[in-house]
Amino acid sequence: MKKKLIVLLVAFITALFLAACNNDTNNEEAGTDENQESTVTKEDIENIEDDQVVATVNGKEIFGRDFHMMYNTTVMMFGGQELEPGMMMEQTMNALIEQEVLMQEVEEKGYTVSDEEVEEYLNSEVIVNFESEEAFLEQLEGTPYTLDTYKDQLAKSLAIDAYVQGELSAEVSDEDVRAYYDDAVAQIESENEESEEKADIPPFEELEEDIRAYLEENNINQQLNVMVVDLMETAEVERLV
């Protein structure tokens, strides 16, 4: 049930972390190495104050409360398993900064979401999955979010979704869908030959729409990834932790 609370947010944050993984090259340019990361402890992370400025992006401040929310959401995404503190610090900061860079681009293009739209989505797409609003709020208590911070993050996700629909193309050709199916079938048949097993592969018609949706999502994620990397090249970023 808790996953229903964050399905849209997880997709949003996962996209940020996919982009953040590209910071290996940026880290080398900035002189970040494993020794520097290993000096970060879990206590260092816990000691970041909520009202502490952890970074600025084009002059806009990012606070410790934002860091902790992103950090705790990431831990939740990994099923409660925390990675090495230095890596978690680096990836969380990267995702936070890239989120801000992306949101500034979205807002500059005029994509915003009203409080009424957030409430409508919350009631029609999220709370409806629970027995009651009280059950929703009870589950929310087990996440890093308060109701207000959940709404704030939901607004960002919805604004980015509007941006994606208005500015990016998810179109995938019929040929690409068929090629993906044929490649998957060929791989399965090859593996089955080695193991002398026979797989019951559904016909193309049964899987076509699922494959198309999967490829469209990948297409959008790749475009967002490239866009964030490009925006980061011109952004004025100051990291303070």
Coordinates of C-alpha atoms in Angstrom, one line a residue:
M1 CA 0.0 0.0 0.0
K2 CA 2.8 2.4 0.8
K3 CA 4.1 2.0 -2.8
K4 CA 0.9 3.6 -4.0
L5 CA 1.8 6.7 -2.1
I6 CA 5.0 7.3 -4.0
V7 CA 4.6 5.6 -7.3
L8 CA 4.7 8.9 -9.2
L9 CA 7.3 10.4 -6.9
V10 CA 9.5 7.3 -7.3
A11 CA 9.4 7.6 -11.1
F12 CA 10.4 11.2 -10.8
I13 CA 13.2 10.6 -8.3
T14 CA 14.4 7.6 -10.2
A15 CA 14.8 9.7 -13.3
L16 CA 16.8 12.1 -11.3
F17 CA 19.1 9.4 -10.0
L18 CA 19.6 8.0 -13.5
A19 CA 20.8 11.4 -14.5
A20 CA 22.9 11.7 -11.3
C21 CA 24.7 8.5 -12.2
N22 CA 26.3 10.5 -15.1
N23 CA 28.1 12.6 -12.6
D24 CA 30.9 10.2 -12.5
T25 CA 32.5 12.3 -15.2
N26 CA 31.6 15.5 -13.5
N27 CA 33.1 14.2 -10.2
E28 CA 36.4 13.5 -11.9
E29 CA 36.4 17.0 -13.3
A30 CA 35.6 18.4 -9.9
G31 CA 38.3 16.4 -8.2
T32 CA 35.9 14.1 -6.3
D33 CA 37.4 10.7 -5.5
E34 CA 36.7 7.7 -3.4
N35 CA 38.9 8.9 -0.6
Q36 CA 36.9 12.1 -0.3
E37 CA 33.6 10.1 -0.3
S38 CA 34.8 7.7 2.4
T39 CA 35.3 10.6 4.8
V40 CA 31.5 11.1 5.0
T41 CA 29.8 9.3 7.9
K42 CA 26.2 8.7 8.7
E43 CA 26.6 11.1 11.6
D44 CA 27.7 13.8 9.2
I45 CA 24.4 13.3 7.3
E46 CA 22.3 13.3 10.4
N47 CA 23.9 16.5 11.6
I48 CA 22.8 18.5 8.6
E49 CA 20.2 21.0 10.0
D50 CA 16.8 21.5 8.4
D51 CA 17.4 25.2 7.9
Q52 CA 21.0 24.8 6.8
V53 CA 21.7 25.8 3.2
V54 CA 23.3 22.8 1.5
A55 CA 23.6 24.2 -2.0
T56 CA 22.5 27.1 -4.3
V57 CA 21.4 26.7 -7.9
N58 CA 21.4 29.8 -10.0
G59 CA 21.1 31.8 -6.8
K60 CA 18.2 29.7 -5.3
E61 CA 18.9 28.0 -2.0
I62 CA 18.4 24.3 -1.2
F63 CA 17.9 23.5 2.5
G64 CA 18.8 20.7 4.8
R65 CA 15.1 19.7 5.1
D66 CA 15.1 19.1 1.3
F67 CA 18.2 17.0 1.6
H68 CA 16.8 14.8 4.3
M69 CA 13.6 14.3 2.4
M70 CA 15.4 13.2 -0.7
Y71 CA 17.8 11.1 1.3
N72 CA 15.1 9.3 3.2
T73 CA 13.0 8.8 0.1
T74 CA 16.0 7.2 -1.5
V75 CA 16.5 4.9 1.4
M76 CA 12.9 3.9 1.1
M77 CA 13.3 3.3 -2.6
F78 CA 16.0 0.8 -1.8
G79 CA 13.8 -1.0 0.7
G80 CA 15.4 0.6 3.8
Q81 CA 18.9 -0.5 2.8
E82 CA 21.4 2.4 3.1
L83 CA 24.4 2.4 0.8
E84 CA 27.8 3.7 1.8
P85 CA 27.3 7.2 3.4
G86 CA 29.6 9.0 1.0
M87 CA 27.9 7.5 -2.0
M88 CA 24.5 8.3 -0.5
M89 CA 25.5 11.9 0.2
E90 CA 26.9 12.4 -3.3
Q91 CA 23.9 10.9 -5.1
T92 CA 21.4 12.7 -2.9
M93 CA 23.1 16.1 -3.5
N94 CA 23.3 15.4 -7.2
A95 CA 19.6 14.5 -7.4
L96 CA 18.6 17.6 -5.3
I97 CA 20.6 19.9 -7.5
E98 CA 19.4 18.3 -10.7
Q99 CA 15.8 18.5 -9.5
E100 CA 16.2 22.2 -8.9
V101 CA 17.8 22.7 -12.3
L102 CA 15.0 20.8 -14.0
M103 CA 12.3 22.6 -12.1
Q104 CA 13.7 26.0 -13.0
E105 CA 13.6 25.0 -16.7
V106 CA 10.0 23.7 -16.3
E107 CA 8.9 26.9 -14.6
E108 CA 10.7 29.1 -17.1
K109 CA 8.7 27.3 -19.9
G110 CA 5.5 28.2 -18.0
Y111 CA 4.5 24.8 -16.7
T112 CA 3.0 25.1 -13.2
V113 CA 0.4 23.2 -11.2
S114 CA -2.2 24.8 -9.0
D115 CA -3.1 23.8 -5.5
E116 CA -6.5 22.7 -6.9
E117 CA -4.9 20.4 -9.5
V118 CA -2.7 18.8 -6.8
E119 CA -5.7 18.3 -4.6
E120 CA -7.7 16.8 -7.5
Y121 CA -4.9 14.4 -8.4
L122 CA -4.4 13.5 -4.7
N123 CA -8.0 12.6 -4.2
S124 CA -8.7 10.9 -7.6
E125 CA -5.4 9.0 -8.1
V126 CA -3.9 8.4 -4.7
I127 CA -6.4 8.5 -1.8
V128 CA -8.8 6.5 -3.8
N129 CA -6.5 3.5 -3.5
F130 CA -7.0 3.5 0.3
E131 CA -10.0 2.6 2.4
S132 CA -10.3 6.1 3.6
E133 CA -8.4 9.4 3.9
E134 CA -7.5 8.4 7.4
A135 CA -5.9 5.2 6.1
F136 CA -3.9 7.3 3.6
L137 CA -2.6 9.7 6.3
E138 CA -1.7 6.7 8.5
Q139 CA 0.4 5.2 5.7
L140 CA 1.9 8.6 5.0
E141 CA 3.3 8.7 8.5
G142 CA 5.5 5.8 7.6
T143 CA 7.2 7.7 4.8
P144 CA 9.6 10.7 4.9
Y145 CA 6.7 13.0 4.0
T146 CA 4.2 15.2 5.8
L147 CA 1.0 15.9 3.9
D148 CA 2.4 19.3 2.9
T149 CA 5.8 18.1 1.7
Y150 CA 4.1 15.2 -0.1
K151 CA 1.8 17.7 -1.9
D152 CA 4.9 19.9 -2.8
Q153 CA 6.7 17.0 -4.3
L154 CA 3.6 15.9 -6.1
A155 CA 3.2 19.3 -7.6
K156 CA 6.8 19.1 -9.0
S157 CA 6.1 15.7 -10.4
L158 CA 2.9 16.8 -12.1
A159 CA 4.6 20.0 -13.5
I160 CA 7.3 17.9 -15.0
D161 CA 4.8 15.5 -16.4
A162 CA 3.0 18.5 -18.1
Y163 CA 6.4 19.6 -19.4
V164 CA 7.2 16.2 -20.8
Q165 CA 3.8 16.0 -22.6
G166 CA 4.3 19.5 -24.0
E167 CA 7.9 19.6 -24.9
L168 CA 9.2 16.1 -25.4
S169 CA 8.2 13.3 -27.8
A170 CA 7.8 9.8 -26.6
E171 CA 6.8 8.4 -30.0
V172 CA 8.2 5.0 -30.8
S173 CA 7.9 3.5 -34.3
D174 CA 6.1 0.2 -35.0
E175 CA 9.4 -1.1 -36.3
D176 CA 11.1 -0.4 -33.0
V177 CA 8.4 -2.2 -31.1
R178 CA 8.6 -5.2 -33.4
A179 CA 12.4 -5.3 -33.3
Y180 CA 12.4 -5.2 -29.5
Y181 CA 10.0 -8.2 -29.4
D182 CA 12.0 -10.2 -32.0
D183 CA 15.2 -9.5 -30.2
A184 CA 13.7 -10.7 -26.9
V185 CA 12.3 -13.8 -28.4
A186 CA 15.6 -14.6 -30.1
Q187 CA 17.4 -14.2 -26.7
I188 CA 14.9 -16.4 -24.9
E189 CA 15.1 -19.1 -27.5
S190 CA 18.9 -19.0 -27.4
E191 CA 18.9 -19.4 -23.7
N192 CA 16.3 -22.2 -23.9
E193 CA 18.5 -24.1 -26.4
E194 CA 21.4 -24.0 -23.9
S195 CA 19.2 -25.2 -21.0
E196 CA 17.1 -27.5 -23.2
E197 CA 13.9 -25.9 -21.9
K198 CA 11.0 -24.7 -23.9
A199 CA 9.4 -21.3 -23.0
D200 CA 5.8 -20.4 -23.8
I201 CA 6.3 -17.0 -25.4
P202 CA 3.2 -14.9 -25.8
P203 CA 2.4 -13.7 -29.4
F204 CA 3.5 -10.2 -30.4
E205 CA -0.1 -8.9 -30.4
E206 CA -0.4 -9.7 -26.7
L207 CA 2.7 -7.8 -25.7
E208 CA 2.7 -5.0 -28.3
E209 CA 1.2 -2.3 -26.1
D210 CA 3.3 -3.2 -23.0
I211 CA 6.5 -3.1 -25.1
R212 CA 5.4 0.3 -26.7
A213 CA 4.8 1.8 -23.2
Y214 CA 8.1 0.5 -21.9
L215 CA 10.0 1.9 -24.9
E216 CA 8.2 5.3 -24.7
E217 CA 9.1 5.6 -21.0
N218 CA 12.7 4.8 -21.8
N219 CA 12.7 7.4 -24.6
I220 CA 11.4 10.1 -22.2
N221 CA 13.9 9.2 -19.5
Q222 CA 16.8 9.4 -22.0
Q223 CA 15.6 12.8 -23.2
L224 CA 15.2 14.1 -19.7
N225 CA 18.7 12.7 -18.8
V226 CA 20.3 14.5 -21.8
M227 CA 18.4 17.7 -21.0
V228 CA 19.5 17.7 -17.3
V229 CA 23.1 17.1 -18.3
D230 CA 22.9 20.1 -20.7
L231 CA 21.3 22.3 -18.1
M232 CA 23.9 21.4 -15.5
E233 CA 26.7 22.6 -17.9
T234 CA 25.4 26.2 -17.7
A235 CA 23.9 26.2 -14.2
E236 CA 25.7 28.2 -11.4
V237 CA 25.9 25.6 -8.6
E238 CA 27.5 26.0 -5.2
R239 CA 27.6 23.0 -3.0
L240 CA 28.0 23.8 0.7
V241 CA 28.1 20.4 2.3

